[in-house]
Tab-separated table of C-alpha atoms and ligand atoms in Angstrom:
chain	number	residue	atom	x	y	z
A	10	MET	CA	-49.966	95.908	91.525
A	11	SER	CA	-50.815	92.639	90.756
A	12	GLY	CA	-50.587	91.275	86.978
A	13	LYS	CA	-52.770	89.802	84.614
A	14	ILE	CA	-53.915	86.492	85.082
A	15	GLN	CA	-53.671	83.905	82.650
A	16	ALA	CA	-55.099	80.200	81.229
A	17	VAL	CA	-52.884	77.828	83.012
A	18	ARG	CA	-49.906	76.799	79.884
A	19	GLY	CA	-51.955	74.155	77.306
A	20	MET	CA	-55.328	74.721	78.322
A	21	ASN	CA	-57.450	76.546	76.307
A	22	ASP	CA	-60.359	79.042	76.005
A	23	VAL	CA	-62.969	78.426	72.930
A	24	LEU	CA	-63.937	82.299	72.450
A	25	PRO	CA	-67.442	82.762	71.218
A	26	GLU	CA	-66.145	83.258	66.992
A	27	GLU	CA	-65.371	79.439	67.855
A	28	ALA	CA	-68.440	78.456	69.539
A	29	HIS	CA	-70.499	77.712	66.049
A	30	LEU	CA	-67.680	75.397	65.104
A	31	TRP	CA	-68.228	73.290	68.655
A	32	GLU	CA	-71.943	73.579	68.223
A	33	PHE	CA	-71.953	72.110	64.682
A	34	PHE	CA	-69.718	69.237	65.664
A	35	GLU	CA	-71.431	68.448	68.718
A	36	ASP	CA	-74.999	68.829	67.125
A	37	THR	CA	-73.627	66.482	64.166
A	38	VAL	CA	-72.255	64.367	66.723
A	39	ARG	CA	-75.507	64.110	69.138
A	40	GLU	CA	-77.712	62.625	66.147
A	41	TRP	CA	-74.755	60.352	64.803
A	42	LEU	CA	-74.850	59.028	68.109
A	43	ARG	CA	-78.704	59.028	68.467
A	44	VAL	CA	-79.371	56.923	64.761
A	45	TYR	CA	-76.687	53.941	65.909
A	46	GLY	CA	-78.487	53.596	69.610
A	47	TYR	CA	-76.172	54.572	71.893
A	48	ARG	CA	-76.978	56.443	75.463
A	49	SER	CA	-75.095	59.141	77.271
A	50	LEU	CA	-72.723	57.718	80.507
A	51	ARG	CA	-71.728	61.098	82.349
A	52	THR	CA	-68.906	60.401	84.826
A	53	PRO	CA	-66.567	63.198	87.051
A	54	ILE	CA	-63.755	64.682	86.162
A	55	LEU	CA	-62.005	63.157	89.270
A	56	GLU	CA	-61.349	59.430	90.019
A	57	LYS	CA	-59.453	58.062	92.369
A	58	THR	CA	-55.839	57.900	91.064
A	59	ASP	CA	-55.516	54.067	91.392
A	60	LEU	CA	-58.541	53.835	88.789
A	61	PHE	CA	-55.852	54.833	85.834
A	62	VAL	CA	-53.339	53.271	87.644
A	63	ARG	CA	-54.558	49.659	87.130
A	64	SER	CA	-56.475	50.407	83.728
A	65	ILE	CA	-53.668	52.437	81.546
A	66	GLY	CA	-50.465	50.668	83.276
A	67	ALA	CA	-48.265	51.965	85.329
A	68	ALA	CA	-45.827	51.676	82.772
A	69	THR	CA	-47.500	53.573	80.543
A	70	ASP	CA	-46.552	57.418	79.459
A	71	ILE	CA	-49.611	58.694	80.447
A	72	VAL	CA	-49.610	57.112	84.071
A	73	GLU	CA	-45.738	57.719	84.774
A	74	LYS	CA	-45.610	61.154	83.947
A	75	GLU	CA	-48.483	63.179	82.147
A	76	MET	CA	-51.223	62.812	85.219
A	77	TYR	CA	-52.618	65.485	87.179
A	78	THR	CA	-52.738	63.862	90.791
A	79	PHE	CA	-52.927	65.093	94.266
A	80	THR	CA	-53.734	64.111	98.000
A	81	ASP	CA	-57.350	65.327	98.975
A	82	GLU	CA	-56.068	66.947	102.163
A	83	LEU	CA	-59.442	66.296	103.985
A	84	ASN	CA	-58.955	62.521	103.893
A	85	GLY	CA	-55.362	61.741	102.432
A	86	GLU	CA	-57.048	60.228	99.087
A	87	SER	CA	-54.946	60.598	95.799
A	88	LEU	CA	-56.844	61.699	93.028
A	89	THR	CA	-56.629	62.366	89.133
A	90	LEU	CA	-57.981	64.461	86.988
A	91	ARG	CA	-59.230	62.105	84.391
A	92	PRO	CA	-56.785	61.701	81.237
A	93	GLU	CA	-59.088	59.543	79.306
A	94	ALA	CA	-62.378	58.002	80.044
A	95	THR	CA	-62.886	54.468	79.211
A	96	ALA	CA	-61.412	53.504	82.666
A	97	ALA	CA	-64.076	55.876	84.602
A	98	CYS	CA	-66.901	54.434	81.944
A	99	VAL	CA	-66.052	50.728	82.856
A	100	ARG	CA	-65.655	51.841	86.807
A	101	ALA	CA	-69.517	53.205	86.348
A	102	VAL	CA	-70.998	50.130	84.370
A	103	ILE	CA	-69.605	48.053	87.512
A	104	GLU	CA	-70.453	50.309	90.582
A	105	HIS	CA	-74.205	50.817	88.936
A	106	ASN	CA	-74.466	47.147	88.100
A	107	LEU	CA	-75.453	48.163	84.566
A	108	LEU	CA	-74.324	45.048	82.204
A	109	TYR	CA	-76.924	42.822	84.339
A	110	ALA	CA	-79.226	44.530	81.998
A	111	GLY	CA	-77.321	43.429	79.202
A	112	PRO	CA	-74.619	44.625	76.877
A	113	GLN	CA	-74.370	48.581	76.896
A	114	ARG	CA	-73.480	50.787	74.172
A	115	LEU	CA	-72.886	54.421	75.487
A	116	TRP	CA	-71.068	57.239	74.748
A	117	TYR	CA	-69.671	60.277	76.580
A	118	TRP	CA	-68.312	63.807	75.872
A	119	GLY	CA	-66.013	65.915	77.756
A	120	PRO	CA	-62.411	67.601	78.662
A	121	MET	CA	-59.572	65.499	79.475
A	122	PHE	CA	-56.355	66.015	81.144
A	123	ARG	CA	-52.966	65.083	80.460
A	124	HIS	CA	-49.494	66.806	81.279
A	125	GLU	CA	-47.761	66.660	77.817
A	126	ARG	CA	-45.640	68.943	76.113
A	127	PRO	CA	-48.063	71.595	74.582
A	128	GLN	CA	-47.716	71.750	70.848
A	129	LYS	CA	-49.890	71.990	67.553
A	130	GLY	CA	-53.014	69.619	68.319
A	131	ARG	CA	-51.765	68.317	71.826
A	132	TYR	CA	-53.056	70.205	74.820
A	133	ARG	CA	-52.925	69.657	78.590
A	134	GLN	CA	-56.762	70.382	78.293
A	135	PHE	CA	-58.733	68.326	75.525
A	136	HIS	CA	-62.059	67.351	74.815
A	137	GLN	CA	-63.125	64.027	73.694
A	138	VAL	CA	-65.955	62.128	72.135
A	139	GLY	CA	-65.734	58.409	72.985
A	140	VAL	CA	-68.102	55.440	72.339
A	141	GLU	CA	-67.953	52.304	74.908
A	142	ALA	CA	-69.483	49.225	73.956
A	143	LEU	CA	-69.429	46.539	76.756
A	144	GLY	CA	-70.595	43.217	76.507
A	145	LEU	CA	-70.136	42.402	73.102
A	146	PRO	CA	-67.573	39.771	71.889
A	147	GLY	CA	-66.969	41.221	68.029
A	148	PRO	CA	-66.010	41.301	65.928
A	149	ASP	CA	-69.395	42.460	64.785
A	150	ILE	CA	-69.482	45.551	67.411
A	151	ASP	CA	-65.751	46.518	66.266
A	152	ALA	CA	-67.375	46.360	62.587
A	153	GLU	CA	-69.963	49.034	63.826
A	154	HIS	CA	-67.802	51.396	65.433
A	155	LEU	CA	-65.468	51.694	62.406
A	156	VAL	CA	-68.610	52.107	59.990
A	157	MET	CA	-69.850	54.487	62.477
A	158	CYS	CA	-66.514	56.400	62.385
A	159	ALA	CA	-67.038	56.757	58.302
A	160	ARG	CA	-69.785	58.070	58.748
A	161	LEU	CA	-69.188	60.644	60.791
A	162	TRP	CA	-66.587	61.770	58.809
A	163	ARG	CA	-69.066	61.676	55.958
A	164	LEU	CA	-71.398	63.693	57.840
A	165	LEU	CA	-69.004	66.127	59.034
A	166	GLY	CA	-67.730	66.575	55.441
A	167	LEU	CA	-64.284	65.411	56.150
A	168	ARG	CA	-61.964	64.386	53.562
A	169	GLY	CA	-58.381	62.255	53.997
A	170	VAL	CA	-59.023	60.727	57.432
A	171	THR	CA	-57.506	57.454	56.799
A	172	LEU	CA	-57.848	54.000	58.690
A	173	GLU	CA	-54.865	51.734	60.561
A	174	VAL	CA	-55.731	48.964	62.212
A	175	ASN	CA	-53.556	46.323	63.871
A	176	THR	CA	-54.580	43.288	66.007
A	177	LEU	CA	-52.618	42.825	69.470
A	178	GLY	CA	-53.710	39.117	70.025
A	179	SER	CA	-54.479	37.799	73.378
A	180	ALA	CA	-52.764	38.848	76.853
A	181	GLU	CA	-50.671	35.492	76.204
A	182	ALA	CA	-49.896	36.126	72.598
A	183	ARG	CA	-48.314	39.317	73.688
A	184	ALA	CA	-46.708	37.985	76.581
A	185	ARG	CA	-44.401	35.536	74.319
A	186	TYR	CA	-43.960	38.199	71.690
A	187	ARG	CA	-42.696	40.576	74.388
A	188	THR	CA	-40.230	37.922	75.194
A	189	ARG	CA	-39.022	37.600	71.630
A	190	LEU	CA	-38.958	41.495	71.283
A	191	VAL	CA	-37.078	42.191	74.431
A	192	GLN	CA	-34.478	39.450	73.184
A	193	TYR	CA	-33.950	41.352	69.759
A	194	LEU	CA	-33.830	45.163	71.422
A	195	GLU	CA	-31.428	43.955	74.298
A	196	ARG	CA	-28.987	42.435	71.369
A	197	HIS	CA	-29.529	46.452	69.612
A	198	GLU	CA	-29.346	48.391	73.176
A	199	GLU	CA	-26.877	50.730	71.714
A	200	ARG	CA	-28.898	51.589	69.137
A	201	LEU	CA	-31.906	52.898	71.427
A	202	ASP	CA	-32.186	56.819	72.188
A	203	ALA	CA	-32.755	57.108	76.290
A	204	ASP	CA	-36.898	57.001	76.286
A	205	SER	CA	-36.333	53.350	74.163
A	206	LYS	CA	-34.477	52.304	76.587
A	207	ARG	CA	-36.556	53.102	79.714
A	208	ARG	CA	-39.639	51.821	77.811
A	209	LEU	CA	-37.440	48.514	77.171
A	210	ARG	CA	-37.746	47.939	80.764
A	211	ALA	CA	-41.148	49.017	81.406
A	212	ASN	CA	-42.993	48.357	78.278
A	213	PRO	CA	-41.313	47.211	75.133
A	214	LEU	CA	-43.962	47.055	72.744
A	215	ARG	CA	-44.145	50.829	73.131
A	216	VAL	CA	-40.629	50.939	72.044
A	217	LEU	CA	-42.337	50.589	68.580
A	218	ASP	CA	-44.340	53.475	68.983
A	219	SER	CA	-41.168	55.869	68.729
A	220	LYS	CA	-41.229	58.712	66.184
A	221	ASN	CA	-37.296	59.012	66.435
A	222	PRO	CA	-36.121	58.678	62.461
A	223	ALA	CA	-32.709	57.046	64.061
A	224	LEU	CA	-34.849	54.078	65.009
A	225	ALA	CA	-36.740	53.494	62.066
A	226	GLU	CA	-35.017	51.229	60.767
A	227	LEU	CA	-34.189	48.992	64.003
A	228	ILE	CA	-38.171	48.916	64.280
A	229	ALA	CA	-38.896	47.730	60.934
A	230	GLN	CA	-36.552	44.724	61.413
A	231	ALA	CA	-37.942	44.038	64.853
A	232	PRO	CA	-39.967	40.601	65.254
A	233	LYS	CA	-43.917	41.353	64.551
A	234	LEU	CA	-46.434	40.673	66.696
A	235	ALA	CA	-48.673	38.633	63.657
A	236	ASP	CA	-45.680	35.890	64.132
A	237	ASP	CA	-46.970	35.131	67.959
A	238	LEU	CA	-50.489	36.087	67.302
A	239	ASP	CA	-53.083	33.157	68.345
A	240	GLU	CA	-55.413	31.574	66.579
A	241	ARG	CA	-58.893	33.478	67.930
A	242	SER	CA	-57.562	36.576	67.617
A	243	MET	CA	-56.280	35.938	64.363
A	244	LYS	CA	-59.498	34.765	63.188
A	245	ALA	CA	-61.517	37.847	64.730
A	246	PHE	CA	-58.938	39.904	63.003
A	247	ASP	CA	-59.549	38.419	59.386
A	248	GLU	CA	-63.529	38.541	60.076
A	249	LEU	CA	-63.199	42.083	61.146
A	250	GLN	CA	-61.429	42.562	57.808
A	251	SER	CA	-63.636	41.120	55.804
A	252	LEU	CA	-67.168	43.408	57.343
A	253	LEU	CA	-64.874	46.403	56.751
A	254	ARG	CA	-64.711	45.328	52.841
A	255	GLU	CA	-68.060	44.656	52.916
A	256	ALA	CA	-69.035	47.859	54.161
A	257	GLY	CA	-66.539	49.624	51.917
A	258	ILE	CA	-64.571	51.123	54.556
A	259	ASP	CA	-60.718	51.201	52.972
A	260	PHE	CA	-57.852	50.508	55.905
A	261	SER	CA	-54.282	49.643	55.640
A	262	ILE	CA	-52.981	47.346	58.424
A	263	ASN	CA	-50.163	48.750	60.513
A	264	ALA	CA	-48.105	46.414	62.542
A	265	ARG	CA	-46.408	49.000	64.466
A	266	LEU	CA	-49.354	50.583	65.859
A	267	VAL	CA	-49.542	49.040	69.476
A	268	ARG	CA	-51.428	52.110	71.365
A	269	GLY	CA	-50.041	54.000	74.337
A	270	LEU	CA	-52.421	52.417	77.061
A	271	ASP	CA	-52.121	48.630	78.288
A	272	TYR	CA	-55.669	47.477	78.443
A	273	TYR	CA	-56.032	46.863	74.659
A	274	ASN	CA	-56.130	43.379	73.511
A	275	GLY	CA	-57.441	42.091	69.782
A	276	ALA	CA	-58.314	44.441	67.276
A	277	VAL	CA	-56.978	48.261	67.651
A	278	TYR	CA	-56.882	51.316	65.457
A	279	GLU	CA	-56.615	55.017	64.459
A	280	TRP	CA	-58.207	57.190	62.067
A	281	VAL	CA	-55.348	59.828	60.800
A	282	CYS	CA	-55.116	62.712	58.823
A	283	ASP	CA	-51.694	63.867	57.282
A	284	ARG	CA	-52.818	67.452	57.293
A	285	LEU	CA	-52.379	67.723	60.902
A	286	GLY	CA	-48.735	67.285	61.570
A	287	ALA	CA	-46.986	65.020	64.272
A	288	GLN	CA	-50.384	65.206	66.145
A	289	ASN	CA	-52.201	63.269	62.978
A	290	ALA	CA	-54.452	61.016	65.101
A	291	VAL	CA	-58.064	62.249	65.311
A	292	CYS	CA	-59.770	59.186	66.700
A	293	ALA	CA	-58.199	56.027	68.254
A	294	GLY	CA	-59.694	52.531	70.189
A	295	GLY	CA	-60.227	49.201	69.968
A	296	ARG	CA	-60.976	46.023	72.009
A	297	TYR	CA	-60.283	45.693	75.581
A	298	ASP	CA	-61.242	42.087	76.940
A	299	GLY	CA	-59.950	42.316	80.411
A	300	LEU	CA	-60.253	45.370	82.020
A	301	ILE	CA	-63.757	44.819	83.499
A	302	GLU	CA	-62.134	42.274	85.172
A	303	GLN	CA	-58.967	44.114	85.982
A	304	ILE	CA	-61.081	46.793	87.675
A	305	GLY	CA	-62.912	44.153	89.686
A	306	ALA	CA	-66.132	42.605	87.800
A	307	LYS	CA	-66.929	39.552	86.322
A	308	PRO	CA	-64.641	39.126	82.998
A	309	ALA	CA	-67.200	40.700	79.911
A	310	PRO	CA	-66.015	41.501	76.846
A	311	ALA	CA	-65.596	45.607	75.668
A	312	CYS	CA	-64.176	47.854	73.192
A	313	GLY	CA	-64.691	51.318	71.800
A	314	PHE	CA	-62.803	54.797	70.540
A	315	ALA	CA	-62.636	58.475	71.257
A	316	MET	CA	-61.943	61.159	69.344
A	317	GLY	CA	-59.970	64.841	69.961
A	318	ILE	CA	-62.651	67.402	69.338
A	319	GLU	CA	-59.597	69.802	68.984
A	320	ARG	CA	-58.192	67.981	66.055
A	321	LEU	CA	-61.225	67.106	64.391
A	322	LEU	CA	-62.427	70.828	64.421
A	323	VAL	CA	-59.179	72.179	62.582
A	324	LEU	CA	-60.147	69.568	59.933
A	325	ILE	CA	-63.476	71.358	60.083
A	326	LYS	CA	-62.622	74.436	59.905
A	327	GLU	CA	-60.050	74.096	56.888
A	328	GLU	CA	-62.648	72.236	55.073
A	329	VAL	CA	-66.194	73.123	55.823
A	330	GLN	CA	-68.197	76.073	55.390
A	331	VAL	CA	-70.011	76.363	58.699
A	332	THR	CA	-71.760	79.444	59.237
A	333	ALA	CA	-71.849	81.135	62.372
A	334	ARG	CA	-75.385	81.440	63.814
A	335	VAL	CA	-77.126	84.448	64.012
A	336	PRO	CA	-80.320	86.024	65.627
A	337	ASP	CA	-83.517	86.062	63.535
A	338	VAL	CA	-84.144	89.557	65.607
A	339	TYR	CA	-82.366	92.523	66.777
A	340	LEU	CA	-85.212	94.286	68.876
A	341	LEU	CA	-84.452	98.220	69.304
A	342	ARG	CA	-86.446	100.054	72.259
A	343	GLN	CA	-86.017	103.997	73.357
A	344	GLY	CA	-88.253	105.734	75.905
A	345	ASP	CA	-89.782	104.480	78.988
A	346	ARG	CA	-92.853	102.953	77.591
A	347	ALA	CA	-90.970	101.714	74.844
A	348	GLU	CA	-88.303	100.055	77.117
A	349	ARG	CA	-91.149	97.792	79.381
A	350	TYR	CA	-93.016	97.383	76.038
A	351	GLY	CA	-90.050	96.119	74.186
A	352	ALA	CA	-89.013	93.114	76.602
A	353	ARG	CA	-92.553	91.734	76.514
A	354	VAL	CA	-92.230	91.773	72.708
A	355	ALA	CA	-89.359	90.381	72.692
A	356	GLU	CA	-90.519	87.254	74.994
A	357	LEU	CA	-93.893	87.087	72.701
A	358	LEU	CA	-91.474	86.412	69.593
A	359	ARG	CA	-89.425	83.955	71.409
A	360	ASP	CA	-92.869	82.116	72.378
A	361	ALA	CA	-92.997	81.971	68.497
A	362	GLY	CA	-89.851	80.333	68.744
A	363	LEU	CA	-87.760	83.049	67.107
A	364	ALA	CA	-84.033	84.097	68.630
A	365	VAL	CA	-83.949	87.468	69.695
A	366	VAL	CA	-81.576	89.543	71.072
A	367	LEU	CA	-83.048	92.468	73.355
A	368	HIS	CA	-80.857	95.611	72.999
A	369	CYS	CA	-79.689	96.489	76.610
A	370	GLY	CA	-77.824	99.775	77.825
A	371	GLY	CA	-79.856	102.436	76.414
A	372	GLY	CA	-78.734	104.988	73.706
A	373	SER	CA	-80.103	106.390	70.737
A	374	PHE	CA	-81.851	104.515	67.747
A	375	LYS	CA	-78.523	104.981	65.486
A	376	ALA	CA	-76.353	103.734	67.886
A	377	GLN	CA	-78.963	100.697	68.541
A	378	MET	CA	-79.116	99.955	64.681
A	379	LYS	CA	-75.347	99.988	64.220
A	380	LYS	CA	-75.558	97.008	66.852
A	381	ALA	CA	-78.429	95.651	65.273
A	382	ASP	CA	-76.182	95.512	61.987
A	383	ALA	CA	-73.504	93.750	63.582
A	384	SER	CA	-75.526	91.457	65.376
A	385	GLY	CA	-75.953	89.544	61.818
A	386	ALA	CA	-79.603	89.569	62.993
A	387	ARG	CA	-82.104	89.379	59.682
A	388	PHE	CA	-84.404	91.735	61.254
A	389	ALA	CA	-84.925	94.908	63.483
A	390	VAL	CA	-88.077	95.153	65.403
A	391	ILE	CA	-87.908	98.717	66.590
A	392	VAL	CA	-89.928	100.212	69.227
A	393	GLY	CA	-90.627	103.954	70.264
A	394	ASP	CA	-93.118	105.008	72.929
A	395	ASP	CA	-95.223	105.556	69.866
A	396	GLU	CA	-95.617	101.728	69.043
A	397	ALA	CA	-95.606	100.671	72.677
A	398	GLY	CA	-98.917	103.207	72.683
A	399	ALA	CA	-100.462	101.625	69.969
A	400	GLU	CA	-99.169	97.740	70.894
A	401	VAL	CA	-97.460	97.609	67.425
A	402	VAL	CA	-93.942	97.149	66.664
A	403	SER	CA	-91.823	98.383	63.488
A	404	VAL	CA	-90.121	95.712	61.428
A	405	LYS	CA	-87.069	96.256	58.981
A	406	PRO	CA	-85.654	93.604	56.752
A	407	LEU	CA	-81.601	94.059	57.661
A	408	ARG	CA	-80.367	91.718	54.933
A	409	GLU	CA	-82.311	92.623	52.280
A	410	VAL	CA	-83.808	95.624	50.646
A	411	GLY	CA	-87.426	96.176	52.073
A	412	GLU	CA	-89.741	98.644	53.829
A	413	GLN	CA	-89.818	99.164	57.567
A	414	LEU	CA	-93.867	98.104	57.986
A	415	ARG	CA	-95.932	98.662	61.190
A	416	ALA	CA	-97.456	95.400	62.643
A	417	SER	CA	-98.787	94.098	65.373
A	418	VAL	CA	-96.448	91.270	67.189
A	419	ARG	CA	-98.418	88.295	65.671
A	420	ASP	CA	-98.376	89.727	61.951
A	421	ALA	CA	-94.464	90.543	62.874
A	422	VAL	CA	-93.857	87.062	63.316
A	423	ALA	CA	-95.804	86.525	60.198
A	424	ILE	CA	-93.370	88.600	58.085
A	425	ILE	CA	-90.105	87.263	60.423
A	426	THR	CA	-91.076	83.361	59.903
A	427	ASN	CA	-91.580	83.719	56.252
A	428	ARG	CA	-88.930	85.513	55.476
A	429	ALA	CA	-86.612	83.443	57.556
A	430	SER	CA	-87.747	80.582	56.257
A	431	SER	CA	-87.716	81.709	52.948
A	432	ASP	CA	-83.841	82.603	53.636
A	433	SER	CA	-82.542	79.465	54.593
B	24	HAM	P1	-56.507	57.926	73.055
B	24	HAM	O1	-55.431	57.495	71.735
B	24	HAM	O2	-55.203	58.313	74.305
B	24	HAM	O3	-57.117	56.802	73.306
B	24	HAM	O4	-56.765	59.138	73.109
B	24	HAM	C1	-57.966	59.602	71.813
B	24	HAM	C2	-57.975	60.624	71.006
B	24	HAM	O5	-57.575	61.570	72.087
B	24	HAM	C3	-56.429	60.682	70.187
B	24	HAM	O6	-56.426	59.821	69.005
B	24	HAM	C4	-56.607	62.083	69.887
B	24	HAM	O7	-57.309	62.687	68.766
B	24	HAM	C5	-56.988	62.941	71.333
B	24	HAM	N1	-56.052	63.575	72.396
B	24	HAM	C6	-55.271	62.467	73.141
B	24	HAM	N2	-54.579	63.489	73.606
B	24	HAM	C7	-54.537	64.634	73.517
B	24	HAM	C8	-54.016	65.587	73.504
B	24	HAM	N3	-52.918	65.934	74.678
B	24	HAM	N4	-54.565	66.848	73.010
B	24	HAM	C9	-55.357	67.223	72.150
B	24	HAM	N5	-55.739	65.549	71.562
B	24	HAM	C10	-55.390	64.608	72.064
B	24	HAM	C11	-57.809	57.337	74.689
B	24	HAM	O8	-58.353	57.943	75.137
B	24	HAM	C12	-59.152	56.175	74.963
B	24	HAM	N6	-59.602	55.973	76.203
B	24	HAM	C13	-60.092	55.597	73.313
B	24	HAM	C14	-60.335	54.087	73.568
B	24	HAM	C15	-61.936	54.523	74.434
B	24	HAM	N7	-60.382	53.359	73.807
B	24	HAM	C16	-60.892	52.271	73.994
B	24	HAM	N8	-62.567	52.902	74.433
C-alpha cells in the first residue's frame, strides 16, 4: 500500500479556518492600493533563470542557494520559480513598453519561492504584496511608499511595527566603500565565521548583515558606508528624512541595513516587529535605479517594497479581532418538491444579494437544523413540500430569539435584510 502524500516541506496549506484572516488582509490591501492610485500587474510565477541572476545578483544567498531552478526538458531552457517579483515586474514593464506612457505605479500579489531552511515566519513558499513605482527619481515617491505602509499598518490595526532606514548611495560610492570594508575584514579574517568568509569574497556588504553574535563587535567597528556616500545620495536621504518627519512617520537609521538583493541603491528600509522573533521583517524595499538598464532598457529610476503576508498575518491574528464571515441563510429542504423549489428559492435569495448555503445531501430537518446552526448563518429558511405547494418559505432567526414566520420569498428577503442590517 502506498503511504499518505504530504505537502512539500516549507509550503503551507491555508485552511478554511484561516481564510477570513487572508480575506480581511486582501480586502484591506486592495482598498489601500486603490486610494493611492496603484494598478495591478500580474506576471508568471516562472521566469527565465537569467532574469534573477542578473537582477538579484549571482553572489547573493537567494541566487546562490535558494532558487527552485530546473531545466525545461522540451527546449533545454533554465527556468526558476520566482523568489521575488521586482525583477519580473521590471521585465514586464520593459517588454510591454509601459514606461512610454509615463511613470508607472504598480502592485502585485502572489506566492514566491525560496529554498530556505524553514522556521517560524520563514517558508519555502510564501506570499508577498509588492508595490513598485517606475520612472520616478524620488525622494517624494520613496516617502509616499513609507507613508503608504504606515497607513496600511493603521488600517490593519497593527501596533509595534517600526521603520529602519539607510542609504546605500550610488554604485560608485558603494564600490569605494566595498574596497575599504574588504581591507578591514581581511585584517580580521581569522575572526570571521565560514559564512562570512565566503561572503567576504563574493558579497562583502552582506557580512554586515550577519546574525552571528560572535561577529557583533567586529561589525560594529567596521568602516561605515556613510563616510563614502556621494553628495547626491546624501541629499536625497536628508530630504527623505525630512519628508518622513513632516508626515509624522517615526524611523531610526540603521547603518547596517544593506538588504540581501544586489539591485538596490540609495534609500533602503525595513519595517520590523520585535514580536516576530528572528524573522522580524514584515516589509522591505528601497530604490533600485540601475535595474531597468541592467535588464536591458534605457535607464530609468525606480523604487518599491514588498511585504510578507504570512508574517503580517501572525500579527493580525494576535492583535485584531477579525470575525469569520458567515452566511446570511442556511436553506433547509425536505421532500421531492421541496428540493427543487428550495434550490430555486436559494437563487432568488442570492439575486437579492444574500449569502445562502443550500443544504445538500438530504437528511431529516433535525439533522439539517444542526448543520444550519453550525454554519453560523443568521437565518434558517425552511422549505418542506407544504411551503413548496404554497410557494412560500418559513424563516427562523438562529442568532436571536424570534418566532418562525411563514412568508413569501420577497417578504423573507425583507425580514432577513432588515435583521441582517440591524445586526451589523
Ligand atoms: P525581501 O526583503 O527579500 O525583498 O522580501 C520582502 C519581505 O518578504 C520580507 O520582509 C518578508 O516579510 C517576506 N519574506 C521574504 N522571505 C520570506 C520567507 N522565506 N518566508 C516568509 N516571508 C518571507 C524583496 O523581495 C524585494 N523584491 C522587495 C522590493 C520590492 N524591493 C523593491 N521593490
